[in-house]
Structure formats: structure tokens, C-alpha cells
Amino acid sequence: MKKPLLFWAGLLCLSPTLQAQTAPSTAISAETPYAADFAAAYRQYPEIPRGMLEAVAYTQTHIRHISADEQPSCTGMPLPFGVMGLVAEGKNYFRANLPLVASLSGVSEEEIKASPRSNILAYAAAYAKLAAKRKLTAEEPARHLPVLIALSELPLQKDAVSNYALDSHLYSVVTFLAKPENRQRYHFSDYRLNLPAIFGANYRILSAGSTRVSNEGVEGDGRRYNPDGSAQSRLESTDYGPAVTDFTTCNYSGRGGVAVTHYAIHTVQGTYAGCISWFKNCSSQVSAHYVVRSSDGQVTQMVSEANKAWHIGSENPYTIGTEHEGYVNDASWYTTAMYSSSAALARDIVGSGYGISGLRAFYGAATTGTYSTGACVKIKGHQHYPNQTHTDPGVNWNWEYFYTLVNNAPTVSMLSAASGYVYDAGGSAGNYPDDVRQSQLIAPTGATSVSLSFSSFDLESGYDHLLVFNGSSNQAPLLGKFSGTTVPGTLTASSGKMFLELRSDCATTRPGFAARWTSTGTSSCPADTYEANETLSAGATIGVNVNNSAYICPTGDVDWYRFTSSSTNNNIRITLSTLPLDYDLELYNAGGTLLYSSTQASTTDESIVYNGAPAATYFVKVYGYNGNTSASSYTLRVSTQASAWLVARDGATYASRSSKATPTQPLVLMTNPVEAGSKAWLTVSGYNGPAELSLRNAQGQPVGASIHTELAADQPLGYAVPPSLQPGVYFVTVQLRTHVEYLRLLVQ
């Protein structure tokens, strides 16, 4: 079923199934934006590394032509022009790079503004001229950073913040060139770019989940940004720990005793790096508390929450504001990473004691205009505040999705009977209260469909809503969103599960609703004491060192479990056994990040080992490969102990050779995962003698020099992992006298 397609795929535990799942993300479209114009530029100017023009264009505009009729930024930042995002007038702060490009290329500024092709070719001509002066070749894009700096609009001031903003721009360009999917889509070579080597110690900050800016400099990932690339120090944000801090020294004031009661969402109408730099410009007279990057959701804090940022005019005194990189009429900037990061920031603000409830986040339709939602809605867009003219974040911001991310842990009432009655939070007789978020999951055992018929319905029209989903959560397809007094027709969930969510605002209650559900299906699925547990948030609690029996049944069933590890017995082994069909196993942290998976073929037991696991809550997911279901049970066991597990050989924890061992061959095991700069421990059984160790990346390319050593049976050997390694999957070849072992190495 899951035999390796290629040798390297086998070493890295990849399967035909996994490759099929990832294929859509790397599919090449028939035509990329302005492909003919970029191709003409590379033909005319071979000094430019292929992909470089697209990298700059994507960083600046997502490869979209910005015309003069684009909506201006609510921050006052100057708008760029064209596909390459060139600034005509820097407002005495940014460098005007459009006149520079015009001068170097010989193309008029007006033509560069008006024509996407002229914009691209003029930038390419300017780039080629600067590259030729430095005698740069297209084969070494890492040496082209001086050209990118020369053609950027960002100021060249010698303070840490200005340097950080410029480095952030360069990081975005180089990261674009390093991504395999971009190489495939835009047809350029693998330049083997080593980002940690390019950006040095500052790489940790540039790639951090969030950063913080202050008068003292820029910090992120526990390090201080250094323009010289050397000094490091740890300093966390006083407001939002994950943020890089880059506090502006101006463009803010005190709140004058006014309490924070609201949170505002903005769109920059420009880039992340440009916004950070603009807020540091004391002549701009604008700022926001935070800025969020599109590509990976990095957050930079610019103003302390205790102070008043200047982002929303007359509403500044009582608001906290966050700018999001991008443009209101280009949905591609609003990435999953940006939504997730922005929602995490909003949850932090909700929990910071201001009295801002996440349940009062706006979840209505996105619009192009401005209108005031009233004071009840606490988390909303710039366009939703009174006395405003700007319409960000605009029609492309997904408010419903953002609402569910902010309120990501609802309490769900489970209804598993074949039929029954369901009511609003006020019950069968009373009104529902204010500020309600009531979640109910109707999931009859073995049901193939669920139908809901209302006998009464009365919600405050336009303000309170009932949302009904065809599935086990509010991420399932929406069957309807209802308000007012019109009784909905009969609703049917073809999935066999129906999720209901009632939301009410801060004023005016009504009688609510009453409805009866019925279901159809089979009773062939045995009773499962853990159901319904189809989502991470609904994961059933299980103990450690005990067996748990459950079922993947009916079709589409997925089982989630949660357990907590201790600081003493912090070595975890998870096994999935007595499998009736091919089932798979995954381990997640409390934040929903996949840590490990086990995908053995057929009914082979699945096993995951996590040695040295921090004391925390973890989640286990069990599901049928290719939709497998069965009325026969499986056994799940979470085992913990004080000593490390040393015998796992399934590829999820200890990587073993790709070929099958004979009984007489030595066996080499390696501990996983490890951090760059630390040691992985090798243990060999049945062998004493010399060995040669070499490290390779996921493409099979050597990383560093080979190491000659001596191995002794059952004596652990520390293998030093290079500190410059990026997180990812690698493998170590161990050449013995008898044969070669291939060990997978997971670097965190």
C-alpha cells in the first residue's frame, strides 16, 4: 500500500500516499502572472538570477500591478507603483526608487507607472546595470543583496530598526528563492541558499514567529537584532511575548486615563518592512501597536499597549490597533499564517484584563465601505469605527474565519441519541442571555444523516444568529446562518453530524428556538464511550500506561484524544495495535502543531516515541488510511517512563536502515528529535570497530565533512549536530565494515 517510490523517499519515510496529498501545493499553473514579461527580462539581462524578479515582485505586491487608483494607506505611507512596487515620492523618509529605476533604465517614470511590462523591464535594466558594476553572476543570488538594497525604497539609516526593516525585506526575497514550490512554479534553479549563513545571528529574529521593537533595538526568538550581526541578548515583549519588538521613539502619546475597550484590524496598503520603517519616521505622525507579516505571520510590536498609537483618528484613545501587510483588494495577502498569528494576538489581548470579550469579535459579511457597528462589537476593522473614511481590511478579510480562530476553544454539548429536542441557551421556556456562544453537536451513533425541524424561532434580527454546519465543528460546510423570526425550513446534514452555534450580542434577548432532530443510518457501529471526539478541541481525555479500546466507525470517523505528560516520566511511547484495517497515528502539541506521525502499511502496529517531552498536554489522532472503517476495535496506549525508549524501529522516532536487516547484522539506532547545535546519540548492537558518519539533507546532498570514529557495542556515541542546520529532516549514513546504515535525523 505505502511502499517507497524512490530510495530517498524510503529513507525519509515518504509514501505514495503522502506524495499524492502534497502534489496540489506544487502544481504548476498554465501561466504565472506576467510570465512573458519576466521571461523577456531574463533573456535581455542574463546577469539577473532567474526567479529574482518574481521574488522582489511577490515581496512588494504579490506580483500585481499597483495603479494610481489604488486606495491610499490609512497610515499615510506612500503607495508604490506597478508590479515591482516602486515608490515615486518618499515623503521625506523613504527613498524614491522609481526615479532611480527610471534614471538607470532610461524609461520614463510615467511609462513605468502605467505599463506592467515597462515596470518589470525597467526594474530589470536597473538591476542588471548595478549587478554588472559589481561583476555579479546569475549563479550566485546570495551575493546580490547589495543590488536589492540599492533598489529598495527603505531608508538607509544606521539605527537597528531601519536595518531590521531592510533585513526583513531581504529575508522575504531570499526566502521566496529558497522555496521548492517557487522554483517549480517560476522555473528557476535550486541556488542552495543557506539562510542562516546569509543572515547570521539575525536569522533567528528574521524567521521568528514574532518580534519586538523598542528604543533599545529589535528582539525576537530570545535574541537581540544587531546591525553588525554579532551581539545577542534575550528580551521579551512586555505586552505580547511572541512579538518581535521594534518600538517607535515617536508617533504615540499617553492615553490620558482612557481605558482600552476595543481592538482594531487594519491593512497596511504596503509591505511589512515598509510599515515598520514608516512608523519609525517621526514625520509620518502615524503608528499602530502591532504589525503582522503575510508570509509567516511574524508580529512586530511598535507601541506599548499602555500608550496610545495613532492609527484610527478620534478613536485612538480607547483602541489597540494592528496593521496587516498587504492590500485590501488583493486577498492573497491574507494568508492562513497571517490569520492564525493575528487571532493568537487577539486572544492575548482578550486575556489581558481589558474586558474585551472574544465573543464580541465581528463576524458579519466583509464589505468595501465604512459603517459603524456600534460599541457592542469590540474586535473589528478600521472601517467599522465611527468617524472613519478608510475601508480596511475590506471585502477580502474573512471575518467568520477570524472569529472562529479568536474563539478557538468553545464548550461543546454532545447529543448522541438517534432523535431528540434541542433548545437555545435559555432552555425550552426562557430567553437566551446576552453574550452567548452556545455550541451543540448532534452526532447519533452510526447515523448517515441528521435532520433538524424547528417548532419555534425568534432571535434578535441582524444581531443574534444561529449557525448550522454539516459536520462535527464550525469548520464544516455551512448549512445556514439564521436571524429574526422566520422559521428555517428542515435542515439536513448528510455527514451524519450537525453542529449548531448560537451567538448573541451584548443587548436585547429573545425567546430563541426549539427544534427536533431525527437521524437515519445503521446501528452496525458499536457504542464508543469516547465519542463524539472528531476534533482536537473535543479530544477525549485518556490516562497513561493503560489500554484504551475504541472504533473508527462509521465512515469518516476520526478519533482525537488528549493526555498530559509529567516532568519526571517525560519519555512518551504511543502505540496503536490490534488493528482491524490500516489505521494511522499522529501526535500533536496543545497548539495543534503536528509533532510526529506513524503510517505503517496494512495492519502493522503504529508507534510513536517522544523522548524528553516537556510536561504538557498532548493530542493523539487516530484515523483510517484511505477512509478505512471497521466495527472491530483498535487498542491505543500511551506509556510514559523516566528512562528513554530505545527500541522503536518504525521510522517515527529512531530511524533505521532502509533495507531489511539480517539477524546477524548490527543494528544502529539514533535518538530523535534534536536541536541544531546539540548532540544526537547513536547506539550500536553487535558491532565493535571503525565507522564513518556523514550527514545529508532531504535531497541527498552532503552537509559538511564526514567523521571517522570508533563504535563500541551498546556504548552511546554523541553525534554533534551542526548549529547552522535549519529545522527539518536529514539523514546520517553510518558506514560500518559490514554494510551501511541509514538513520533519519529530525532537527527541531
XYZ file of C-alpha atoms in Angstrom:
748
model
C 0.000 0.000 0.000
C 2.626 2.547 1.062
C 5.841 1.154 -0.412
C 8.513 3.777 -1.137
C 8.614 5.119 -4.677
C 12.256 6.187 -4.566
C 15.329 5.376 -2.461
C 15.443 8.808 -0.804
C 11.693 8.745 -0.205
C 12.153 5.462 1.611
C 14.850 6.901 3.839
C 12.662 9.860 4.724
C 9.586 7.700 5.376
C 7.645 9.248 2.490
C 4.950 7.258 0.763
C 2.957 7.388 -2.474
C 0.004 8.475 -0.380
C 1.841 11.413 1.171
C 3.234 12.478 -2.164
C -0.224 12.436 -3.680
C -1.505 14.607 -0.855
C 1.206 17.208 -1.304
C 1.105 17.326 -5.086
C -1.592 20.034 -5.407
C 0.517 22.546 -3.458
C 3.318 22.296 -6.017
C 1.250 22.075 -9.168
C 2.382 24.417 -11.912
C -0.276 26.669 -13.307
C -0.555 27.076 -17.049
C 0.532 30.667 -16.777
C 2.021 32.680 -13.927
C 1.400 36.450 -13.657
C 3.349 38.426 -16.259
C 5.359 35.301 -17.160
C 6.169 36.561 -20.667
C 7.446 39.884 -19.339
C 9.689 38.246 -16.748
C 10.989 35.812 -19.368
C 11.810 38.731 -21.697
C 13.689 40.454 -18.876
C 15.843 37.404 -18.179
C 16.626 36.981 -21.878
C 17.635 40.608 -22.183
C 19.548 40.740 -18.888
C 21.215 37.354 -18.199
C 23.062 38.861 -15.192
C 19.847 38.585 -13.165
C 19.294 35.256 -11.371
C 16.120 33.642 -12.633
C 13.392 33.981 -10.027
C 14.875 37.160 -8.541
C 12.434 39.492 -10.305
C 9.448 37.400 -9.229
C 10.837 37.284 -5.677
C 11.009 41.083 -5.482
C 7.607 41.481 -7.123
C 5.984 38.968 -4.792
C 7.511 40.622 -1.718
C 6.331 44.073 -2.814
C 2.966 43.443 -4.498
C 2.283 39.682 -4.720
C 3.063 40.145 -8.433
C 0.166 42.518 -9.016
C 0.217 45.814 -10.892
C -0.483 48.659 -8.419
C -2.039 51.567 -10.280
C -2.659 55.179 -9.330
C -6.290 54.487 -8.404
C -5.311 52.069 -5.604
C -6.827 53.052 -2.242
C -4.272 55.036 -0.192
C -2.935 53.593 3.055
C -4.662 54.649 6.261
C -1.151 55.047 7.740
C -0.159 57.737 5.241
C 2.582 55.536 3.786
C 3.282 56.340 0.136
C 1.755 53.859 -2.297
C 4.107 52.005 -4.639
C 3.531 51.640 -8.379
C 3.496 48.715 -10.737
C 4.342 45.062 -10.417
C 7.712 45.781 -8.794
C 6.249 48.155 -6.193
C 8.292 51.307 -6.879
C 7.890 54.485 -4.817
C 7.645 57.785 -6.695
C 7.673 60.147 -3.722
C 9.122 59.041 -0.408
C 7.558 61.760 1.765
C 10.958 62.772 3.090
C 11.502 59.332 4.598
C 11.503 56.513 2.070
C 13.942 56.530 -0.804
C 12.163 57.299 -4.064
C 13.298 54.287 -6.084
C 11.022 54.879 -9.072
C 13.093 57.901 -10.245
C 16.241 55.819 -9.649
C 14.940 52.978 -11.810
C 13.875 55.461 -14.473
C 17.319 57.042 -14.485
C 19.190 53.723 -14.682
C 16.880 52.196 -17.289
C 16.178 55.203 -19.487
C 12.408 54.556 -19.259
C 10.151 57.446 -18.261
C 8.519 57.446 -14.843
C 5.050 57.744 -16.341
C 5.574 54.705 -18.563
C 6.925 52.711 -15.608
C 3.799 53.628 -13.637
C 1.345 52.869 -16.420
C 2.625 49.663 -18.038
C 3.251 46.402 -16.134
C 5.694 45.251 -18.831
C 7.620 48.538 -18.744
C 7.644 48.401 -14.955
C 9.240 44.940 -14.975
C 11.705 45.608 -17.797
C 12.801 48.965 -16.388
C 13.481 47.428 -12.991
C 15.381 44.591 -14.687
C 17.507 47.087 -16.655
C 18.365 48.995 -13.474
C 19.119 45.756 -11.667
C 21.376 44.494 -14.449
C 23.323 47.746 -14.547
C 24.009 47.610 -10.800
C 24.867 43.898 -10.950
C 27.308 44.480 -13.799
C 29.100 47.177 -11.788
C 29.663 44.637 -9.031
C 30.604 41.884 -11.532
C 27.873 39.638 -10.193
C 26.730 36.488 -11.970
C 23.283 34.943 -12.109
C 24.522 31.745 -10.447
C 25.129 33.349 -7.024
C 21.988 35.240 -5.923
C 23.214 35.372 -2.315
C 25.829 37.904 -3.451
C 23.139 40.148 -4.987
C 21.908 41.635 -1.712
C 23.719 44.970 -2.391
C 21.673 45.345 -5.565
C 18.425 44.633 -3.721
C 19.389 47.198 -1.095
C 20.256 49.808 -3.717
C 16.891 49.359 -5.436
C 14.778 49.229 -2.257
C 12.700 52.173 -1.109
C 13.592 51.597 2.552
C 15.785 54.217 4.229
C 19.473 53.515 4.881
C 19.652 54.957 8.364
C 22.156 53.351 10.736
C 19.801 52.517 13.593
C 18.782 48.973 14.472
C 15.159 49.410 13.405
C 15.958 50.723 9.941
C 18.451 47.913 9.436
C 15.931 45.384 10.682
C 13.253 46.671 8.284
C 15.675 46.363 5.391
C 16.785 42.901 6.517
C 13.126 41.868 6.704
C 12.722 42.881 3.060
C 15.820 40.924 2.036
C 14.692 37.921 4.067
C 11.362 37.838 2.223
C 13.105 37.933 -1.168
C 15.666 35.236 -0.313
C 13.036 33.019 1.328
C 11.000 33.166 -1.881
C 14.047 31.921 -3.821
C 14.647 29.112 -1.324
C 11.176 27.544 -1.560
C 10.934 24.451 -3.811
C 7.375 25.253 -4.864
C 8.509 28.634 -6.198
C 11.368 27.018 -8.106
C 8.868 24.730 -9.789
C 6.249 27.386 -10.467
C 8.624 30.066 -11.778
C 11.184 27.764 -13.383
C 14.450 28.655 -11.696
C 17.274 26.536 -10.309
C 17.966 25.444 -6.763
C 20.522 28.002 -5.619
C 21.122 26.053 -2.386
C 20.666 29.183 -0.349
C 21.715 28.871 3.289
C 19.589 31.446 5.081
C 21.331 31.124 8.474
C 24.663 31.727 6.744
C 23.299 34.697 4.784
C 21.704 36.469 7.747
C 23.979 35.196 10.500
C 22.822 35.566 14.077
C 19.923 37.767 12.955
C 18.355 34.834 11.081
C 16.702 33.658 14.290
C 14.971 37.027 14.640
C 14.004 37.381 10.977
C 12.434 33.913 10.969
C 10.875 34.198 14.427
C 7.138 33.888 14.930
C 7.067 37.421 16.288
C 9.399 40.303 17.058
C 9.507 43.322 19.314
C 10.869 46.790 18.666
C 11.915 49.229 21.413
C 14.168 52.210 21.882
C 16.980 49.756 22.606
C 16.606 47.784 19.385
C 14.803 44.769 17.912
C 14.340 41.409 19.614
C 12.895 38.095 18.501
C 13.169 34.411 19.361
C 15.047 35.371 22.516
C 17.758 37.315 20.662
C 18.524 40.951 20.018
C 18.884 42.132 16.475
C 22.368 43.514 15.839
C 23.112 45.565 12.715
C 26.637 44.172 12.837
C 25.354 40.627 13.187
C 27.160 39.769 16.403
C 25.614 40.846 19.767
C 22.808 38.715 21.201
C 20.605 39.146 24.241
C 17.232 37.867 25.416
C 14.387 40.310 25.998
C 10.694 39.526 25.794
C 7.844 41.819 24.861
C 6.119 43.364 27.854
C 2.752 43.035 26.107
C 2.849 40.055 23.720
C 5.594 37.513 24.387
C 5.874 36.058 20.853
C 6.287 39.511 19.267
C 9.486 40.988 17.964
C 9.596 44.461 19.473
C 10.625 47.491 17.486
C 9.175 50.359 19.486
C 8.990 53.682 17.718
C 10.508 56.602 19.612
C 7.769 58.935 18.384
C 4.278 58.789 16.839
C 2.486 57.868 20.060
C 1.212 59.512 23.237
C -0.360 58.664 26.574
C -3.989 57.582 26.815
C -4.840 60.300 29.344
C -6.522 57.853 31.665
C -8.890 56.460 28.979
C -9.401 52.698 29.348
C -8.771 50.284 26.462
C -12.087 48.780 25.350
C -11.669 47.928 21.638
C -9.258 46.291 19.183
C -8.902 47.443 15.559
C -7.841 45.431 12.492
C -6.049 47.360 9.712
C -4.464 46.625 6.335
C -1.197 48.440 5.585
C -1.648 49.024 1.837
C 2.054 48.201 1.657
C 4.695 45.803 2.921
C 5.558 44.636 6.417
C 9.087 46.032 6.245
C 7.853 49.329 4.814
C 5.238 49.719 7.549
C 7.776 49.084 10.323
C 10.092 51.639 8.803
C 7.298 54.194 8.252
C 6.151 54.028 11.855
C 9.719 54.882 12.906
C 9.576 58.024 10.763
C 8.735 60.836 13.168
C 7.347 62.912 10.308
C 4.720 60.302 9.410
C 2.633 61.046 12.520
C 1.093 57.543 12.430
C 1.641 54.220 14.183
C -0.064 51.044 15.333
C 0.669 48.804 18.268
C 1.467 45.758 16.120
C 2.310 44.808 12.519
C 1.752 41.291 11.095
C 3.693 39.765 8.174
C 1.770 37.944 5.437
C 4.155 35.099 4.600
C 4.584 33.563 8.048
C 2.546 35.678 10.479
C 5.510 37.265 12.236
C 4.370 40.003 14.645
C 6.335 43.163 15.427
C 5.243 45.401 18.287
C 5.749 49.127 17.623
C 3.931 50.827 20.527
C 3.280 49.641 24.075
C -0.369 48.807 24.690
C -0.268 51.193 27.653
C 0.270 54.061 25.195
C -1.971 55.472 22.502
C -0.903 54.613 18.960
C -2.022 56.937 16.158
C -3.946 54.629 13.839
C -7.641 55.431 13.892
C -8.113 59.154 14.422
C -10.649 60.168 17.029
C -10.948 56.563 18.236
C -7.275 56.217 19.216
C -7.673 56.747 22.989
C -9.612 53.532 23.675
C -8.247 51.208 20.979
C -5.343 48.835 20.336
C -4.545 48.571 16.630
C -2.767 46.044 14.411
C -1.665 46.583 10.806
C -1.612 43.604 8.419
C 0.784 43.529 5.478
C -0.930 43.729 2.078
C -3.672 45.470 0.139
C -7.429 45.455 0.712
C -8.269 44.462 -2.869
C -5.830 41.538 -3.038
C -6.938 38.546 -0.963
C -3.628 36.705 -1.473
C -2.012 38.745 1.318
C -4.470 37.383 3.890
C -2.755 34.023 4.384
C -3.581 31.219 6.808
C -0.376 32.045 8.684
C -1.453 35.688 8.997
C -4.962 34.811 10.209
C -3.611 32.312 12.755
C -0.996 34.702 14.102
C -3.366 37.663 14.189
C -6.004 35.626 16.028
C -3.417 34.469 18.577
C -2.539 38.118 19.200
C -6.244 38.962 19.565
C -6.688 36.133 22.074
C -3.782 37.527 24.079
C -5.433 40.960 24.145
C -8.744 39.346 25.166
C -6.957 37.701 28.085
C -5.036 40.806 29.179
C -7.665 42.246 31.517
C -9.091 44.989 29.306
C -12.573 43.495 29.433
C -12.600 42.816 25.670
C -14.564 39.626 25.058
C -13.617 37.417 22.130
C -17.323 36.719 21.704
C -17.706 40.347 20.650
C -15.498 39.938 17.589
C -17.219 40.979 14.366
C -18.344 38.010 12.254
C -20.602 39.659 9.684
C -20.089 39.965 5.960
C -16.949 41.686 4.689
C -17.693 44.886 2.802
C -15.974 47.549 0.740
C -17.381 50.546 2.565
C -17.439 52.082 6.023
C -20.142 51.663 8.642
C -20.198 51.783 12.414
C -21.147 48.534 14.158
C -21.823 50.237 17.467
C -19.970 49.836 20.752
C -21.087 46.240 21.376
C -18.626 44.868 18.801
C -15.193 45.145 20.412
C -12.918 43.480 17.840
C -13.482 44.863 14.357
C -11.996 46.586 11.339
C -10.909 50.180 10.793
C -13.952 50.519 8.537
C -16.317 49.625 11.403
C -15.446 52.525 13.726
C -17.296 55.853 13.749
C -15.837 58.944 12.062
C -13.705 56.986 9.567
C -13.032 57.227 5.826
C -10.732 54.233 5.329
C -12.272 50.879 4.392
C -9.617 48.422 5.572
C -9.386 45.496 5.998
C -12.072 45.452 3.335
C -14.077 42.931 1.400
C -11.406 40.200 1.334
C -10.951 39.802 5.107
C -12.733 36.625 6.278
C -14.439 37.754 9.478
C -16.228 34.465 10.161
C -12.938 32.543 9.919
C -11.193 35.102 12.123
C -14.000 34.858 14.701
C -13.620 31.078 14.978
C -9.837 31.418 15.351
C -10.173 34.027 18.105
C -12.777 31.887 19.870
C -10.997 28.626 19.184
C -11.977 26.580 22.241
C -15.772 26.503 22.540
C -17.513 24.291 25.065
C -19.466 21.746 23.027
C -22.539 19.882 24.272
C -22.741 16.379 22.767
C -26.113 14.950 21.682
C -25.717 11.299 20.597
C -29.281 9.932 20.698
C -30.937 8.885 17.446
C -33.546 11.640 17.938
C -34.401 14.356 20.421
C -35.041 18.033 21.070
C -32.591 20.915 21.073
C -33.061 24.426 22.502
C -31.224 27.718 22.785
C -29.230 28.596 25.911
C -32.411 29.776 27.672
C -33.941 26.323 27.554
C -37.427 25.355 26.447
C -39.175 28.257 28.232
C -36.794 31.170 28.925
C -34.996 33.746 26.802
C -31.365 33.188 25.928
C -28.969 35.644 27.696
C -26.578 38.261 26.273
C -23.038 37.409 25.163
C -23.827 33.768 24.449
C -21.797 31.355 22.410
C -23.622 28.047 22.628
C -22.176 25.095 20.683
C -24.029 21.799 20.302
C -23.014 18.729 18.294
C -25.741 16.317 17.223
C -23.875 13.079 16.448
C -26.086 9.972 16.709
C -24.040 6.762 16.747
C -23.867 5.269 13.266
C -26.019 7.980 11.653
C -25.625 8.648 7.939
C -27.747 11.807 8.043
C -29.317 14.129 10.588
C -32.406 16.306 10.006
C -33.488 19.272 12.139
C -37.025 20.725 12.149
C -37.859 23.915 14.091
C -41.084 24.378 16.040
C -40.218 27.995 17.008
C -37.577 30.559 16.114
C -37.117 34.108 17.458
C -33.650 35.768 17.560
C -32.844 39.483 17.664
C -32.850 40.294 13.972
C -29.475 41.202 12.494
C -27.629 40.955 15.798
C -28.056 37.416 17.142
C -27.552 34.398 14.895
C -27.812 30.631 14.774
C -25.263 28.958 12.507
C -25.771 25.341 11.443
C -22.971 23.228 9.927
C -22.943 19.923 8.066
C -20.310 18.193 10.152
C -18.717 17.943 13.573
C -17.434 21.517 14.002
C -17.827 25.094 12.811
C -15.172 24.416 10.169
C -17.605 22.105 8.333
C -19.758 23.336 5.397
C -22.338 25.909 6.500
C -25.958 24.831 6.070
C -27.311 28.230 7.058
C -26.993 31.365 9.182
C -30.327 32.452 10.647
C -31.661 35.517 12.489
C -35.010 37.190 13.073
C -38.352 35.406 13.378
C -38.616 33.489 10.099
C -38.628 29.789 10.964
C -35.938 27.946 8.969
C -37.023 25.027 6.854
C -35.932 21.494 7.661
C -32.142 21.263 7.598
C -30.343 18.024 6.726
C -26.708 17.161 7.434
C -25.620 14.462 5.002
C -22.474 13.786 7.030
C -24.416 12.196 9.883
C -23.344 15.006 12.226
C -24.763 18.513 12.708
C -23.054 21.347 14.588
C -25.133 24.252 15.958
C -23.709 27.527 17.207
C -25.829 30.296 18.757
C -24.241 33.758 19.077
C -25.837 36.731 20.837
C -24.551 40.276 21.286
C -24.391 42.473 24.388
C -28.019 43.657 24.449
C -31.604 42.525 23.792
C -32.573 38.905 24.357
C -35.352 36.915 22.682
C -37.181 33.568 23.214
C -34.716 31.716 20.962
C -35.527 28.440 19.229
C -36.812 24.930 19.726
C -36.228 22.101 17.269
C -36.366 18.321 16.963
C -33.698 16.220 15.308
C -34.044 12.817 13.730
C -31.429 10.612 12.118
C -31.088 7.825 9.615
C -28.365 5.219 9.283
C -27.273 1.926 10.700
C -26.617 0.682 14.161
C -23.736 -1.548 12.978
C -21.174 0.630 14.785
C -20.663 -0.489 18.389
C -21.086 2.012 21.173
C -17.889 4.030 21.560
C -17.502 5.599 25.010
C -15.153 8.277 23.651
C -17.485 9.692 21.010
C -18.021 12.382 19.900
C -14.307 13.213 19.626
C -13.841 14.162 15.980
C -11.856 17.374 16.598
C -8.805 18.362 18.602
C -10.851 20.633 20.854
C -13.263 17.738 21.568
C -10.443 15.263 22.221
C -11.360 12.670 24.858
C -9.129 12.534 27.935
C -7.226 9.255 28.409
C -4.828 8.104 31.100
C -1.256 6.946 30.647
C 0.005 3.364 30.965
C -3.469 1.928 30.328
C -5.065 0.350 27.248
C -7.955 2.167 25.561
C -10.282 0.418 23.080
C -12.329 2.336 20.520
C -13.620 2.205 16.936
C -13.136 4.020 13.662
C -16.790 3.832 12.720
C -18.864 4.965 10.839
C -17.365 6.183 7.571
C -15.494 9.459 8.042
C -14.921 8.908 11.754
C -11.722 10.390 13.223
C -10.765 9.936 16.877
C -8.911 12.537 18.962
C -7.540 12.005 22.460
C -5.691 14.138 24.975
C -3.247 13.244 27.712
C -0.819 15.073 29.984
C 2.839 14.182 30.478
C 4.798 14.768 33.691
C 8.213 16.321 34.275
C 9.571 13.082 35.761
C 8.180 10.427 33.410
C 8.829 12.567 30.357
C 9.593 9.856 27.796
C 6.454 9.009 25.832
C 5.627 5.983 23.702
C 2.271 5.790 21.913
C 1.171 2.505 20.337
C -1.803 1.651 18.140
C -2.370 -2.103 17.987
C -4.976 -4.852 17.303
C -5.770 -3.007 14.087
C -8.666 -4.463 12.048
C -7.599 -2.438 8.996
C -4.859 0.019 8.045
C -5.078 2.868 10.564
C -2.598 5.726 11.087
C -1.421 7.624 14.166
C -0.406 11.261 14.772
C 0.832 13.255 17.792
C 0.131 16.984 18.212
C 1.034 19.602 20.810
C -1.608 21.706 22.562
C -1.300 24.390 19.895
C -2.405 21.948 17.176
C 1.062 21.513 15.605
C 1.835 18.045 14.256
C 4.873 16.624 16.065
C 5.113 13.028 14.776
C 3.180 10.587 12.642
C 3.279 6.835 12.144
C 1.936 5.425 8.863
C 2.896 1.754 8.662
C 1.358 -0.399 5.942
C -1.614 -2.728 6.394
C -2.410 -3.776 9.979
C 1.143 -3.321 11.251
C 1.165 -1.688 14.691
C 1.727 2.061 14.678
C 4.169 3.537 17.201
C 5.453 6.999 18.103
C 8.175 7.731 20.646
C 8.908 11.205 22.014
C 11.841 11.124 24.421
C 12.403 14.131 26.653
C 8.921 15.504 26.060
C 8.170 18.688 28.038
C 5.480 18.340 30.691
C 2.378 19.464 28.805
C -0.940 18.429 27.277
C -0.669 16.482 24.013
C -3.222 15.249 21.481
C -3.341 11.938 19.634
C -5.214 11.482 16.356
C -6.297 8.046 15.074
C -7.826 7.690 11.605
C -8.334 5.133 8.869
C -5.933 5.175 5.936
C -7.797 5.940 2.722
C -11.077 6.138 4.676
C -10.866 2.704 6.299
C -13.565 1.982 8.902
C -14.454 -1.102 10.902
C -16.842 -2.302 13.601
C -13.878 -4.082 15.213
C -11.934 -2.183 17.867
C -8.351 -0.948 17.995
C -6.173 -0.512 21.093
C -4.459 2.777 21.914
C -1.912 3.028 24.718
C 0.138 5.993 25.936
C 3.115 4.816 28.001
C 5.472 7.057 29.940
C 8.648 6.305 31.855
C 11.662 8.073 33.351
C 14.232 6.451 31.011
C 14.370 6.942 27.268
C 12.685 4.456 24.949
C 15.384 2.762 22.887
C 13.714 0.094 20.786
C 11.334 1.838 18.382
C 12.180 0.939 14.790
C 9.204 2.310 12.852
C 10.949 5.384 11.478
C 8.949 7.818 13.589
C 11.448 8.063 16.418
C 14.561 6.072 15.751
C 15.394 5.954 12.091
C 16.715 2.646 10.892
C 18.233 1.401 7.668
C 16.137 1.391 4.531
C 16.908 -2.233 3.701
C 15.827 -5.130 5.881
C 18.469 -6.353 8.318
C 19.508 -9.956 8.592
C 19.618 -11.488 12.071
C 23.420 -11.335 12.090
C 23.762 -7.685 11.043
C 24.448 -4.970 13.617
C 21.664 -2.559 14.431
C 22.313 1.179 14.797
C 19.770 3.478 16.446
C 19.737 7.292 16.821
C 17.738 9.439 19.232
C 15.265 11.918 17.740
C 14.357 14.755 17.668
C 17.332 17.029 18.371
C 18.057 20.738 18.201
C 20.731 22.208 15.955
C 23.954 22.576 17.916
C 23.145 19.728 20.330
C 24.018 16.010 20.218
C 22.136 13.019 18.864
C 23.104 9.718 20.486
C 23.974 6.660 18.395
C 23.809 3.179 19.873
C 25.035 0.074 18.022
C 24.372 -3.547 18.928
C 26.525 -6.441 17.769
C 29.388 -4.363 16.399
C 32.769 -3.053 17.531
C 35.055 -1.197 15.176
C 35.524 1.779 12.864
C 32.719 3.789 11.338
C 32.394 6.763 9.009
C 29.471 9.147 9.619
C 28.208 11.592 7.018
C 25.191 13.924 7.062
C 22.921 14.554 4.067
C 19.882 16.752 3.525
C 16.467 15.647 2.281
C 17.654 15.805 -1.343
C 20.590 13.522 -0.613
C 23.197 16.280 -0.795
C 26.143 16.147 1.651
C 26.107 18.607 4.543
C 29.571 19.207 5.983
C 32.530 16.809 6.143
C 32.453 13.115 7.035
C 33.536 11.990 10.520
C 35.699 8.931 11.252
C 35.150 7.320 14.660
C 35.108 4.062 16.598
C 31.865 2.409 17.703
C 31.571 0.054 20.661
C 28.584 -2.232 21.173
C 25.923 -0.774 23.468
C 28.060 2.311 24.203
C 26.217 5.520 23.172
C 28.196 7.883 20.944
C 27.333 11.589 20.833
C 26.976 12.896 17.272
C 27.305 16.709 17.179
C 24.563 18.273 15.060
C 25.873 21.378 13.212
C 24.455 24.563 14.803
C 23.679 26.090 11.390
C 21.142 23.421 10.377
C 17.651 24.641 9.633
C 14.768 22.664 11.177
C 13.798 19.717 9.007
C 14.508 16.104 8.110
C 18.062 14.895 7.393
C 19.724 11.503 7.417
C 23.023 10.146 8.646
C 24.861 7.395 6.759
C 26.882 5.128 9.035
C 29.494 3.132 7.078
C 30.455 0.003 9.040
C 32.806 -2.766 7.966
C 29.856 -4.959 7.084
C 27.362 -2.593 5.490
C 25.865 0.900 5.544
C 23.103 2.058 7.906
C 20.798 4.979 7.013
C 19.403 6.875 10.010
C 16.758 9.594 9.852
C 17.573 12.743 11.841
C 14.779 15.173 12.780
C 16.167 18.631 13.623
C 13.836 20.991 15.502
